Amino acid sequence: PLMLIHGARDWRVDVSQSRNMAALLKKEKKIYSYVEYEQEGHDLDNKYFEAIKEIRKWFSNYSN
């Protein structure tokens, strides 16, 4: 399982990289989650705690 989280306004890593990876994972029928924050940059400043909740939820489903 793989989780991808990306800010659509990330100037360090183009969001297309995560979008493409998510599309390939879907095509290959892999277990993944893709969360994109439309108004956020690389650091997810305004969505940090929301992202942490998503990460915790993901790990509760796929750890161990």
PDB file of N, CA, C and O in Angstrom:
ATOM      1  N   PRO A   1       0.819  -1.198   0.000  1.00  0.00           N
ATOM      2  CA  PRO A   1       0.000   0.000   0.000  1.00  0.00           C
ATOM      3  C   PRO A   1       0.865   1.265   0.000  1.00  0.00           C
ATOM      4  O   PRO A   1       1.907   1.293   0.642  1.00  0.00           O
ATOM      5  N   LEU A   2       0.410   2.259  -0.697  1.00  0.00           N
ATOM      6  CA  LEU A   2       1.164   3.503  -0.808  1.00  0.00           C
ATOM      7  C   LEU A   2       0.223   4.686  -0.662  1.00  0.00           C
ATOM      8  O   LEU A   2      -0.874   4.687  -1.225  1.00  0.00           O
ATOM      9  N   MET A   3       0.652   5.682   0.089  1.00  0.00           N
ATOM     10  CA  MET A   3      -0.124   6.902   0.246  1.00  0.00           C
ATOM     11  C   MET A   3       0.656   8.057  -0.358  1.00  0.00           C
ATOM     12  O   MET A   3       1.840   8.227  -0.077  1.00  0.00           O
ATOM     13  N   LEU A   4      -0.029   8.839  -1.175  1.00  0.00           N
ATOM     14  CA  LEU A   4       0.546  10.037  -1.779  1.00  0.00           C
ATOM     15  C   LEU A   4      -0.239  11.241  -1.288  1.00  0.00           C
ATOM     16  O   LEU A   4      -1.464  11.239  -1.332  1.00  0.00           O
ATOM     17  N   ILE A   5       0.483  12.256  -0.820  1.00  0.00           N
ATOM     18  CA  ILE A   5      -0.143  13.509  -0.408  1.00  0.00           C
ATOM     19  C   ILE A   5       0.616  14.623  -1.106  1.00  0.00           C
ATOM     20  O   ILE A   5       1.847  14.667  -1.058  1.00  0.00           O
ATOM     21  N   HIS A   6      -0.129  15.523  -1.739  1.00  0.00           N
ATOM     22  CA  HIS A   6       0.545  16.568  -2.508  1.00  0.00           C
ATOM     23  C   HIS A   6      -0.270  17.854  -2.496  1.00  0.00           C
ATOM     24  O   HIS A   6      -1.490  17.815  -2.558  1.00  0.00           O
ATOM     25  N   GLY A   7       0.428  18.968  -2.440  1.00  0.00           N
ATOM     26  CA  GLY A   7      -0.196  20.276  -2.604  1.00  0.00           C
ATOM     27  C   GLY A   7      -0.159  20.659  -4.074  1.00  0.00           C
ATOM     28  O   GLY A   7       0.893  20.572  -4.717  1.00  0.00           O
ATOM     29  N   ALA A   8      -1.274  21.056  -4.624  1.00  0.00           N
ATOM     30  CA  ALA A   8      -1.362  21.369  -6.053  1.00  0.00           C
ATOM     31  C   ALA A   8      -0.507  22.566  -6.438  1.00  0.00           C
ATOM     32  O   ALA A   8      -0.126  22.709  -7.604  1.00  0.00           O
ATOM     33  N   ARG A   9      -0.166  23.404  -5.476  1.00  0.00           N
ATOM     34  CA  ARG A   9       0.653  24.589  -5.761  1.00  0.00           C
ATOM     35  C   ARG A   9       2.104  24.410  -5.307  1.00  0.00           C
ATOM     36  O   ARG A   9       2.814  25.381  -5.053  1.00  0.00           O
ATOM     37  N   ASP A  10       2.537  23.175  -5.218  1.00  0.00           N
ATOM     38  CA  ASP A  10       3.908  22.859  -4.812  1.00  0.00           C
ATOM     39  C   ASP A  10       4.880  23.350  -5.877  1.00  0.00           C
ATOM     40  O   ASP A  10       4.796  22.954  -7.032  1.00  0.00           O
ATOM     41  N   TRP A  11       5.816  24.220  -5.501  1.00  0.00           N
ATOM     42  CA  TRP A  11       6.787  24.737  -6.460  1.00  0.00           C
ATOM     43  C   TRP A  11       8.072  23.915  -6.458  1.00  0.00           C
ATOM     44  O   TRP A  11       8.905  24.049  -7.345  1.00  0.00           O
ATOM     45  N   ARG A  12       8.222  23.010  -5.475  1.00  0.00           N
ATOM     46  CA  ARG A  12       9.423  22.171  -5.422  1.00  0.00           C
ATOM     47  C   ARG A  12       9.270  20.892  -6.230  1.00  0.00           C
ATOM     48  O   ARG A  12      10.204  20.457  -6.891  1.00  0.00           O
ATOM     49  N   VAL A  13       8.123  20.277  -6.106  1.00  0.00           N
ATOM     50  CA  VAL A  13       7.842  19.017  -6.804  1.00  0.00           C
ATOM     51  C   VAL A  13       6.526  19.209  -7.540  1.00  0.00           C
ATOM     52  O   VAL A  13       5.493  19.446  -6.918  1.00  0.00           O
ATOM     53  N   ASP A  14       6.568  19.104  -8.847  1.00  0.00           N
ATOM     54  CA  ASP A  14       5.361  19.332  -9.646  1.00  0.00           C
ATOM     55  C   ASP A  14       4.294  18.302  -9.301  1.00  0.00           C
ATOM     56  O   ASP A  14       4.569  17.098  -9.226  1.00  0.00           O
ATOM     57  N   VAL A  15       3.080  18.779  -9.103  1.00  0.00           N
ATOM     58  CA  VAL A  15       1.968  17.913  -8.716  1.00  0.00           C
ATOM     59  C   VAL A  15       1.697  16.830  -9.757  1.00  0.00           C
ATOM     60  O   VAL A  15       1.171  15.760  -9.436  1.00  0.00           O
ATOM     61  N   SER A  16       2.093  17.052 -10.988  1.00  0.00           N
ATOM     62  CA  SER A  16       1.888  16.041 -12.034  1.00  0.00           C
ATOM     63  C   SER A  16       2.595  14.734 -11.695  1.00  0.00           C
ATOM     64  O   SER A  16       2.140  13.660 -12.100  1.00  0.00           O
ATOM     65  N   GLN A  17       3.677  14.800 -10.941  1.00  0.00           N
ATOM     66  CA  GLN A  17       4.376  13.570 -10.564  1.00  0.00           C
ATOM     67  C   GLN A  17       3.497  12.671  -9.701  1.00  0.00           C
ATOM     68  O   GLN A  17       3.415  11.461  -9.927  1.00  0.00           O
ATOM     69  N   SER A  18       2.825  13.254  -8.728  1.00  0.00           N
ATOM     70  CA  SER A  18       1.920  12.461  -7.882  1.00  0.00           C
ATOM     71  C   SER A  18       0.677  12.028  -8.650  1.00  0.00           C
ATOM     72  O   SER A  18       0.198  10.904  -8.489  1.00  0.00           O
ATOM     73  N   ARG A  19       0.155  12.903  -9.479  1.00  0.00           N
ATOM     74  CA  ARG A  19      -1.019  12.539 -10.284  1.00  0.00           C
ATOM     75  C   ARG A  19      -0.697  11.373 -11.216  1.00  0.00           C
ATOM     76  O   ARG A  19      -1.502  10.438 -11.359  1.00  0.00           O
ATOM     77  N   ASN A  20       0.472  11.430 -11.847  1.00  0.00           N
ATOM     78  CA  ASN A  20       0.876  10.343 -12.741  1.00  0.00           C
ATOM     79  C   ASN A  20       1.087   9.047 -11.979  1.00  0.00           C
ATOM     80  O   ASN A  20       0.691   7.972 -12.442  1.00  0.00           O
ATOM     81  N   MET A  21       1.723   9.130 -10.822  1.00  0.00           N
ATOM     82  CA  MET A  21       1.938   7.934 -10.007  1.00  0.00           C
ATOM     83  C   MET A  21       0.596   7.333  -9.590  1.00  0.00           C
ATOM     84  O   MET A  21       0.398   6.114  -9.664  1.00  0.00           O
ATOM     85  N   ALA A  22      -0.344   8.161  -9.173  1.00  0.00           N
ATOM     86  CA  ALA A  22      -1.667   7.672  -8.776  1.00  0.00           C
ATOM     87  C   ALA A  22      -2.365   6.991  -9.954  1.00  0.00           C
ATOM     88  O   ALA A  22      -2.991   5.942  -9.789  1.00  0.00           O
ATOM     89  N   ALA A  23      -2.244   7.569 -11.132  1.00  0.00           N
ATOM     90  CA  ALA A  23      -2.867   6.976 -12.321  1.00  0.00           C
ATOM     91  C   ALA A  23      -2.255   5.615 -12.636  1.00  0.00           C
ATOM     92  O   ALA A  23      -2.983   4.668 -12.976  1.00  0.00           O
ATOM     93  N   LEU A  24      -0.952   5.500 -12.495  1.00  0.00           N
ATOM     94  CA  LEU A  24      -0.291   4.213 -12.743  1.00  0.00           C
ATOM     95  C   LEU A  24      -0.673   3.175 -11.691  1.00  0.00           C
ATOM     96  O   LEU A  24      -0.894   2.004 -12.022  1.00  0.00           O
ATOM     97  N   LEU A  25      -0.751   3.597 -10.439  1.00  0.00           N
ATOM     98  CA  LEU A  25      -1.161   2.676  -9.384  1.00  0.00           C
ATOM     99  C   LEU A  25      -2.582   2.178  -9.612  1.00  0.00           C
ATOM    100  O   LEU A  25      -2.873   0.999  -9.425  1.00  0.00           O
ATOM    101  N   LYS A  26      -3.445   3.074 -10.037  1.00  0.00           N
ATOM    102  CA  LYS A  26      -4.831   2.688 -10.339  1.00  0.00           C
ATOM    103  C   LYS A  26      -4.868   1.705 -11.500  1.00  0.00           C
ATOM    104  O   LYS A  26      -5.562   0.682 -11.434  1.00  0.00           O
ATOM    105  N   LYS A  27      -4.120   2.008 -12.545  1.00  0.00           N
ATOM    106  CA  LYS A  27      -4.072   1.138 -13.731  1.00  0.00           C
ATOM    107  C   LYS A  27      -3.597  -0.268 -13.360  1.00  0.00           C
ATOM    108  O   LYS A  27      -4.116  -1.260 -13.874  1.00  0.00           O
ATOM    109  N   GLU A  28      -2.630  -0.347 -12.466  1.00  0.00           N
ATOM    110  CA  GLU A  28      -2.073  -1.638 -12.043  1.00  0.00           C
ATOM    111  C   GLU A  28      -2.870  -2.286 -10.908  1.00  0.00           C
ATOM    112  O   GLU A  28      -2.489  -3.330 -10.395  1.00  0.00           O
ATOM    113  N   LYS A  29      -3.970  -1.630 -10.518  1.00  0.00           N
ATOM    114  CA  LYS A  29      -4.866  -2.133  -9.466  1.00  0.00           C
ATOM    115  C   LYS A  29      -4.126  -2.354  -8.139  1.00  0.00           C
ATOM    116  O   LYS A  29      -4.339  -3.352  -7.446  1.00  0.00           O
ATOM    117  N   LYS A  30      -3.277  -1.402  -7.801  1.00  0.00           N
ATOM    118  CA  LYS A  30      -2.537  -1.445  -6.543  1.00  0.00           C
ATOM    119  C   LYS A  30      -3.329  -0.733  -5.457  1.00  0.00           C
ATOM    120  O   LYS A  30      -4.206   0.082  -5.729  1.00  0.00           O
ATOM    121  N   ILE A  31      -3.004  -1.037  -4.229  1.00  0.00           N
ATOM    122  CA  ILE A  31      -3.639  -0.369  -3.097  1.00  0.00           C
ATOM    123  C   ILE A  31      -2.902   0.940  -2.865  1.00  0.00           C
ATOM    124  O   ILE A  31      -1.687   0.953  -2.650  1.00  0.00           O
ATOM    125  N   TYR A  32      -3.639   2.043  -2.934  1.00  0.00           N
ATOM    126  CA  TYR A  32      -3.029   3.350  -2.744  1.00  0.00           C
ATOM    127  C   TYR A  32      -4.092   4.359  -2.315  1.00  0.00           C
ATOM    128  O   TYR A  32      -5.282   4.119  -2.438  1.00  0.00           O
ATOM    129  N   SER A  33      -3.594   5.471  -1.831  1.00  0.00           N
ATOM    130  CA  SER A  33      -4.449   6.614  -1.523  1.00  0.00           C
ATOM    131  C   SER A  33      -3.757   7.841  -2.072  1.00  0.00           C
ATOM    132  O   SER A  33      -2.542   7.998  -1.927  1.00  0.00           O
ATOM    133  N   TYR A  34      -4.519   8.708  -2.710  1.00  0.00           N
ATOM    134  CA  TYR A  34      -3.964   9.959  -3.218  1.00  0.00           C
ATOM    135  C   TYR A  34      -4.793  11.110  -2.682  1.00  0.00           C
ATOM    136  O   TYR A  34      -6.001  11.177  -2.906  1.00  0.00           O
ATOM    137  N   VAL A  35      -4.137  11.983  -1.938  1.00  0.00           N
ATOM    138  CA  VAL A  35      -4.795  13.153  -1.370  1.00  0.00           C
ATOM    139  C   VAL A  35      -4.094  14.381  -1.942  1.00  0.00           C
ATOM    140  O   VAL A  35      -2.877  14.513  -1.818  1.00  0.00           O
ATOM    141  N   GLU A  36      -4.867  15.236  -2.579  1.00  0.00           N
ATOM    142  CA  GLU A  36      -4.315  16.468  -3.145  1.00  0.00           C
ATOM    143  C   GLU A  36      -5.031  17.656  -2.521  1.00  0.00           C
ATOM    144  O   GLU A  36      -6.251  17.700  -2.493  1.00  0.00           O
ATOM    145  N   TYR A  37      -4.230  18.595  -2.035  1.00  0.00           N
ATOM    146  CA  TYR A  37      -4.783  19.817  -1.461  1.00  0.00           C
ATOM    147  C   TYR A  37      -4.601  20.927  -2.486  1.00  0.00           C
ATOM    148  O   TYR A  37      -3.487  21.369  -2.764  1.00  0.00           O
ATOM    149  N   GLU A  38      -5.710  21.377  -3.037  1.00  0.00           N
ATOM    150  CA  GLU A  38      -5.734  22.297  -4.171  1.00  0.00           C
ATOM    151  C   GLU A  38      -5.008  23.619  -3.919  1.00  0.00           C
ATOM    152  O   GLU A  38      -4.290  24.113  -4.781  1.00  0.00           O
ATOM    153  N   GLN A  39      -5.177  24.192  -2.753  1.00  0.00           N
ATOM    154  CA  GLN A  39      -4.614  25.519  -2.481  1.00  0.00           C
ATOM    155  C   GLN A  39      -3.272  25.476  -1.749  1.00  0.00           C
ATOM    156  O   GLN A  39      -2.761  26.518  -1.352  1.00  0.00           O
ATOM    157  N   GLU A  40      -2.698  24.307  -1.578  1.00  0.00           N
ATOM    158  CA  GLU A  40      -1.495  24.172  -0.767  1.00  0.00           C
ATOM    159  C   GLU A  40      -0.229  24.014  -1.590  1.00  0.00           C
ATOM    160  O   GLU A  40      -0.255  23.509  -2.706  1.00  0.00           O
ATOM    161  N   GLY A  41       0.881  24.414  -0.977  1.00  0.00           N
ATOM    162  CA  GLY A  41       2.196  24.243  -1.569  1.00  0.00           C
ATOM    163  C   GLY A  41       2.888  23.020  -0.990  1.00  0.00           C
ATOM    164  O   GLY A  41       2.243  22.109  -0.465  1.00  0.00           O
ATOM    165  N   HIS A  42       4.202  23.028  -1.031  1.00  0.00           N
ATOM    166  CA  HIS A  42       5.002  21.878  -0.608  1.00  0.00           C
ATOM    167  C   HIS A  42       4.813  21.533   0.868  1.00  0.00           C
ATOM    168  O   HIS A  42       4.783  20.365   1.232  1.00  0.00           O
ATOM    169  N   ASP A  43       4.696  22.539   1.710  1.00  0.00           N
ATOM    170  CA  ASP A  43       4.638  22.303   3.156  1.00  0.00           C
ATOM    171  C   ASP A  43       3.235  22.050   3.709  1.00  0.00           C
ATOM    172  O   ASP A  43       3.098  21.749   4.889  1.00  0.00           O
ATOM    173  N   LEU A  44       2.224  22.176   2.891  1.00  0.00           N
ATOM    174  CA  LEU A  44       0.835  21.958   3.319  1.00  0.00           C
ATOM    175  C   LEU A  44       0.495  22.789   4.550  1.00  0.00           C
ATOM    176  O   LEU A  44      -0.206  22.327   5.458  1.00  0.00           O
ATOM    177  N   ASP A  45       0.988  24.020   4.592  1.00  0.00           N
ATOM    178  CA  ASP A  45       0.855  24.860   5.785  1.00  0.00           C
ATOM    179  C   ASP A  45      -0.553  24.916   6.362  1.00  0.00           C
ATOM    180  O   ASP A  45      -0.738  24.726   7.561  1.00  0.00           O
ATOM    181  N   ASN A  46      -1.549  25.170   5.540  1.00  0.00           N
ATOM    182  CA  ASN A  46      -2.922  25.340   6.037  1.00  0.00           C
ATOM    183  C   ASN A  46      -3.677  24.030   6.200  1.00  0.00           C
ATOM    184  O   ASN A  46      -4.758  24.018   6.785  1.00  0.00           O
ATOM    185  N   LYS A  47      -3.120  22.954   5.688  1.00  0.00           N
ATOM    186  CA  LYS A  47      -3.790  21.651   5.772  1.00  0.00           C
ATOM    187  C   LYS A  47      -2.951  20.628   6.534  1.00  0.00           C
ATOM    188  O   LYS A  47      -3.214  19.429   6.479  1.00  0.00           O
ATOM    189  N   TYR A  48      -1.948  21.105   7.265  1.00  0.00           N
ATOM    190  CA  TYR A  48      -1.033  20.205   7.955  1.00  0.00           C
ATOM    191  C   TYR A  48      -1.767  19.215   8.864  1.00  0.00           C
ATOM    192  O   TYR A  48      -1.565  18.004   8.773  1.00  0.00           O
ATOM    193  N   PHE A  49      -2.629  19.711   9.732  1.00  0.00           N
ATOM    194  CA  PHE A  49      -3.309  18.829  10.679  1.00  0.00           C
ATOM    195  C   PHE A  49      -4.311  17.921   9.981  1.00  0.00           C
ATOM    196  O   PHE A  49      -4.499  16.768  10.385  1.00  0.00           O
ATOM    197  N   GLU A  50      -4.922  18.401   8.922  1.00  0.00           N
ATOM    198  CA  GLU A  50      -5.810  17.551   8.127  1.00  0.00           C
ATOM    199  C   GLU A  50      -5.011  16.413   7.486  1.00  0.00           C
ATOM    200  O   GLU A  50      -5.461  15.268   7.453  1.00  0.00           O
ATOM    201  N   ALA A  51      -3.829  16.744   6.987  1.00  0.00           N
ATOM    202  CA  ALA A  51      -2.965  15.721   6.381  1.00  0.00           C
ATOM    203  C   ALA A  51      -2.542  14.690   7.421  1.00  0.00           C
ATOM    204  O   ALA A  51      -2.524  13.488   7.135  1.00  0.00           O
ATOM    205  N   ILE A  52      -2.218  15.134   8.623  1.00  0.00           N
ATOM    206  CA  ILE A  52      -1.847  14.202   9.698  1.00  0.00           C
ATOM    207  C   ILE A  52      -3.002  13.245   9.996  1.00  0.00           C
ATOM    208  O   ILE A  52      -2.793  12.040  10.196  1.00  0.00           O
ATOM    209  N   LYS A  53      -4.221  13.747  10.007  1.00  0.00           N
ATOM    210  CA  LYS A  53      -5.385  12.879  10.223  1.00  0.00           C
ATOM    211  C   LYS A  53      -5.501  11.828   9.120  1.00  0.00           C
ATOM    212  O   LYS A  53      -5.792  10.661   9.377  1.00  0.00           O
ATOM    213  N   GLU A  54      -5.276  12.252   7.876  1.00  0.00           N
ATOM    214  CA  GLU A  54      -5.317  11.312   6.750  1.00  0.00           C
ATOM    215  C   GLU A  54      -4.232  10.245   6.893  1.00  0.00           C
ATOM    216  O   GLU A  54      -4.468   9.064   6.642  1.00  0.00           O
ATOM    217  N   ILE A  55      -3.045  10.657   7.294  1.00  0.00           N
ATOM    218  CA  ILE A  55      -1.926   9.718   7.468  1.00  0.00           C
ATOM    219  C   ILE A  55      -2.246   8.723   8.580  1.00  0.00           C
ATOM    220  O   ILE A  55      -2.039   7.518   8.418  1.00  0.00           O
ATOM    221  N   ARG A  56      -2.766   9.206   9.690  1.00  0.00           N
ATOM    222  CA  ARG A  56      -3.120   8.309  10.803  1.00  0.00           C
ATOM    223  C   ARG A  56      -4.194   7.309  10.382  1.00  0.00           C
ATOM    224  O   ARG A  56      -4.131   6.126  10.730  1.00  0.00           O
ATOM    225  N   LYS A  57      -5.180   7.792   9.653  1.00  0.00           N
ATOM    226  CA  LYS A  57      -6.239   6.900   9.166  1.00  0.00           C
ATOM    227  C   LYS A  57      -5.648   5.828   8.254  1.00  0.00           C
ATOM    228  O   LYS A  57      -5.983   4.652   8.362  1.00  0.00           O
ATOM    229  N   TRP A  58      -4.755   6.255   7.371  1.00  0.00           N
ATOM    230  CA  TRP A  58      -4.111   5.320   6.432  1.00  0.00           C
ATOM    231  C   TRP A  58      -3.343   4.233   7.195  1.00  0.00           C
ATOM    232  O   TRP A  58      -3.497   3.057   6.938  1.00  0.00           O
ATOM    233  N   PHE A  59      -2.516   4.655   8.154  1.00  0.00           N
ATOM    234  CA  PHE A  59      -1.733   3.695   8.905  1.00  0.00           C
ATOM    235  C   PHE A  59      -2.594   2.793   9.781  1.00  0.00           C
ATOM    236  O   PHE A  59      -2.253   1.621   9.976  1.00  0.00           O
ATOM    237  N   SER A  60      -3.707   3.291  10.274  1.00  0.00           N
ATOM    238  CA  SER A  60      -4.580   2.430  11.065  1.00  0.00           C
ATOM    239  C   SER A  60      -5.179   1.315  10.220  1.00  0.00           C
ATOM    240  O   SER A  60      -5.474   0.243  10.710  1.00  0.00           O
ATOM    241  N   ASN A  61      -5.311   1.577   8.919  1.00  0.00           N
ATOM    242  CA  ASN A  61      -5.841   0.555   8.016  1.00  0.00           C
ATOM    243  C   ASN A  61      -4.772  -0.397   7.486  1.00  0.00           C
ATOM    244  O   ASN A  61      -5.078  -1.534   7.169  1.00  0.00           O
ATOM    245  N   TYR A  62      -3.530   0.076   7.357  1.00  0.00           N
ATOM    246  CA  TYR A  62      -2.519  -0.715   6.660  1.00  0.00           C
ATOM    247  C   TYR A  62      -1.257  -1.026   7.441  1.00  0.00           C
ATOM    248  O   TYR A  62      -0.319  -1.589   6.884  1.00  0.00           O
ATOM    249  N   SER A  63      -1.180  -0.704   8.712  1.00  0.00           N
ATOM    250  CA  SER A  63       0.003  -1.087   9.475  1.00  0.00           C
ATOM    251  C   SER A  63      -0.202  -2.473  10.071  1.00  0.00           C
ATOM    252  O   SER A  63      -1.295  -2.867  10.415  1.00  0.00           O
ATOM    253  N   ASN A  64       0.883  -3.185  10.183  1.00  0.00           N
ATOM    254  CA  ASN A  64       0.914  -4.571  10.700  1.00  0.00           C
ATOM    255  C   ASN A  64       0.084  -5.419   9.836  1.00  0.00           C
ATOM    256  O   ASN A  64      -0.433  -6.175   9.519  1.00  0.00           O
TER     257      ASN A  64
END
